[in-house]
C-alpha positions as YAML, in Angstrom:
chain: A
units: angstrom
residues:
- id: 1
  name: UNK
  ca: [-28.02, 105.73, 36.33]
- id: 2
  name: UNK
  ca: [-25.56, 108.75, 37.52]
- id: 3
  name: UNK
  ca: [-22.62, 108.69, 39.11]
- id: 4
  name: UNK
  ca: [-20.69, 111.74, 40.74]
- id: 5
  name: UNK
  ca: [-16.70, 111.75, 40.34]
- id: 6
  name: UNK
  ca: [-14.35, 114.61, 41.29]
- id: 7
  name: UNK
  ca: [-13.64, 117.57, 38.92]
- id: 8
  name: UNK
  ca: [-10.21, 117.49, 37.34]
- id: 9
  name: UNK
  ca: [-9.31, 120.63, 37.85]
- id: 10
  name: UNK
  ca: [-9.82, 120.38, 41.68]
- id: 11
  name: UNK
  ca: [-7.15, 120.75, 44.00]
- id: 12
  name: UNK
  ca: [-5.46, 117.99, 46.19]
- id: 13
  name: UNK
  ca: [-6.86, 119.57, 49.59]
- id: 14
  name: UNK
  ca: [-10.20, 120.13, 48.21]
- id: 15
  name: UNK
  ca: [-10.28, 116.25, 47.28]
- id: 16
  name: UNK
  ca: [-8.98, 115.74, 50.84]
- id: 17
  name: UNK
  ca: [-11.81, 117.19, 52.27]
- id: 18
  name: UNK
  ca: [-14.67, 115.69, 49.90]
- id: 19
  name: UNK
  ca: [-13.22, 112.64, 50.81]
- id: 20
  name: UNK
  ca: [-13.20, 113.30, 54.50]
- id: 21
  name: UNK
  ca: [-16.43, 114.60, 54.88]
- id: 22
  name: UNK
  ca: [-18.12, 111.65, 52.51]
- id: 23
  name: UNK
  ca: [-16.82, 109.29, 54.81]
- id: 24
  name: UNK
  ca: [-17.60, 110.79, 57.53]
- id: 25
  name: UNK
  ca: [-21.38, 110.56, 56.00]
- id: 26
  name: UNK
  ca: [-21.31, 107.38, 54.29]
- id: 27
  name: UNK
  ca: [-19.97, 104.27, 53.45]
- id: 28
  name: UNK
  ca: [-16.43, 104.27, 51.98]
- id: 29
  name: UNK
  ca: [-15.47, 100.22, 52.96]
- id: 30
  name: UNK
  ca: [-14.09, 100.15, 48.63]
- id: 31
  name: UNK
  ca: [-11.62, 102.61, 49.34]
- id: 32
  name: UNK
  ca: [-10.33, 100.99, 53.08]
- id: 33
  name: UNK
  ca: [-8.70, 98.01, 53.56]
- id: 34
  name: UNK
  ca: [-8.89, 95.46, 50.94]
- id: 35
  name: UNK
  ca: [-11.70, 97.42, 49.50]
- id: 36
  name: UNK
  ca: [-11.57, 96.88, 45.17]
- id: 37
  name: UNK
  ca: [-10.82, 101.13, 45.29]
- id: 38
  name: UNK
  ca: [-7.95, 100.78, 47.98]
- id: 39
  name: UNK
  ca: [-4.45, 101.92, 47.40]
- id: 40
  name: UNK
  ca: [-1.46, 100.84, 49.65]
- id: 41
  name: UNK
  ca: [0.35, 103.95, 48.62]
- id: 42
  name: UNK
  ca: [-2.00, 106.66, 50.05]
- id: 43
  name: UNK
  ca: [-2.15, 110.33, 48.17]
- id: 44
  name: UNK
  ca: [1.24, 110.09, 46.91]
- id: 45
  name: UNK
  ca: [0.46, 107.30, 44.68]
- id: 46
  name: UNK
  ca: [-1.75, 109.33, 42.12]
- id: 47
  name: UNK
  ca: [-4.65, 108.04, 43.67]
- id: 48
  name: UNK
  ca: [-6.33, 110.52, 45.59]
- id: 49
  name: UNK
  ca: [-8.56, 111.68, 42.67]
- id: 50
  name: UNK
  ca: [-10.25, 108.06, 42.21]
- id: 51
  name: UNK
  ca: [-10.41, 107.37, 46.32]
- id: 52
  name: UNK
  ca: [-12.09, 111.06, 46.55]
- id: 53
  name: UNK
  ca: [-14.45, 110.31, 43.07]
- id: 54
  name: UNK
  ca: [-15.82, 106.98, 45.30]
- id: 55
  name: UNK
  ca: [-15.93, 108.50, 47.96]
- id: 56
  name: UNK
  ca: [-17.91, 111.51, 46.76]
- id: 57
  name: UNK
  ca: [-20.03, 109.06, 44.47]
- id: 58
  name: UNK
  ca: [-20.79, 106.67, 47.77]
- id: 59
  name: UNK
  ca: [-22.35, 109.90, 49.53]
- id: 60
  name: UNK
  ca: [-24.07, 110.77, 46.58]
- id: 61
  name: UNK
  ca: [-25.86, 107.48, 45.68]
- id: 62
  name: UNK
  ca: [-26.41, 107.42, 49.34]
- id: 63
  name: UNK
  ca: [-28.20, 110.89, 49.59]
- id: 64
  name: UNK
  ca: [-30.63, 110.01, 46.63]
- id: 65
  name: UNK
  ca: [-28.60, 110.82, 43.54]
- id: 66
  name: UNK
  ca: [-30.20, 114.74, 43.88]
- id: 67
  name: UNK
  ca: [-27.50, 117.31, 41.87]
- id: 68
  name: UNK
  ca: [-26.86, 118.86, 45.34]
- id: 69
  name: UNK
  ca: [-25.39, 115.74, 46.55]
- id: 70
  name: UNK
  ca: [-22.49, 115.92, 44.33]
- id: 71
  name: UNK
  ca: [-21.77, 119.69, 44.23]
- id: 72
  name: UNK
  ca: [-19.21, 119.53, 47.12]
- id: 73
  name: UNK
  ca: [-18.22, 123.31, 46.52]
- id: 74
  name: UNK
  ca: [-18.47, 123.19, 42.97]
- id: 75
  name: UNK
  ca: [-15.44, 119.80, 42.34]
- id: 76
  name: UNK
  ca: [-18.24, 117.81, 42.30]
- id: 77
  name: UNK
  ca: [-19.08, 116.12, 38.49]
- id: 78
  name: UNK
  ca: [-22.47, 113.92, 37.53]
- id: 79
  name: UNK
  ca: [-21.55, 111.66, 34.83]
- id: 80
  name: UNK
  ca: [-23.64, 109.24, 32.82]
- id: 81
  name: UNK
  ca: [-20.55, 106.95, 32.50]
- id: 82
  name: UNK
  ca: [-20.02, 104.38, 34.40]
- id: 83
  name: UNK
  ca: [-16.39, 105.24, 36.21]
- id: 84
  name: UNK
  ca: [-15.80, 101.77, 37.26]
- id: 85
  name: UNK
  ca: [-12.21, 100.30, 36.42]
- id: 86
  name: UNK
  ca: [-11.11, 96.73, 37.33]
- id: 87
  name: UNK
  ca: [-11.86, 96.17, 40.39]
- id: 88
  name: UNK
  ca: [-12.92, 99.33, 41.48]
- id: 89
  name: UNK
  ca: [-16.37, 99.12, 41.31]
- id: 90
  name: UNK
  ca: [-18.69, 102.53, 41.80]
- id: 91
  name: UNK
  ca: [-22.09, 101.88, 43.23]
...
């Protein structure tokens, strides 16, 4: 299986807007709420990199796993690992 998690290197307003539009296309109920990917702190908790990377990884799963459903402008990554941490669990 492949997952797609944000780029390092990409900046803070591009992961806004991956994470924007990926929820606008898919389901991001692990990052809302008391979703296992939820942070009570919003983007100035360090967190906007993993919330963006489910977010992303959500629409791509969604989509059919194809490489163009993770470029998102080129701060899109496919990894073999599984990114899951605690209770933040990828699909």
């Amino acid at each position: 299986m492949t997952w797609c998690v944000a780029n390092p290197s990409a900046s803070g307003a591009a992961l806004r807007a991956n994470l924007e539009f990926a929820c606008s296309e898919s389901d991001c109920a692990a990052i809302q709420g008391t979703g296992g990917c939820s942070f009570p702190g919003g983007d100035d908790d360090g967190s906007l990199p993993t919330r963006a990377s489910v977010a992303m990884n959500a629409y791509y799963q969604a989509r059919g796993r194809n490489s163009w459903n993770c470029f998102f402008n080129g701060t899109g990554l496919i990894t073999i690992t599984d990114p899951s941490s605690g209770s933040c669990k990828y699909a």
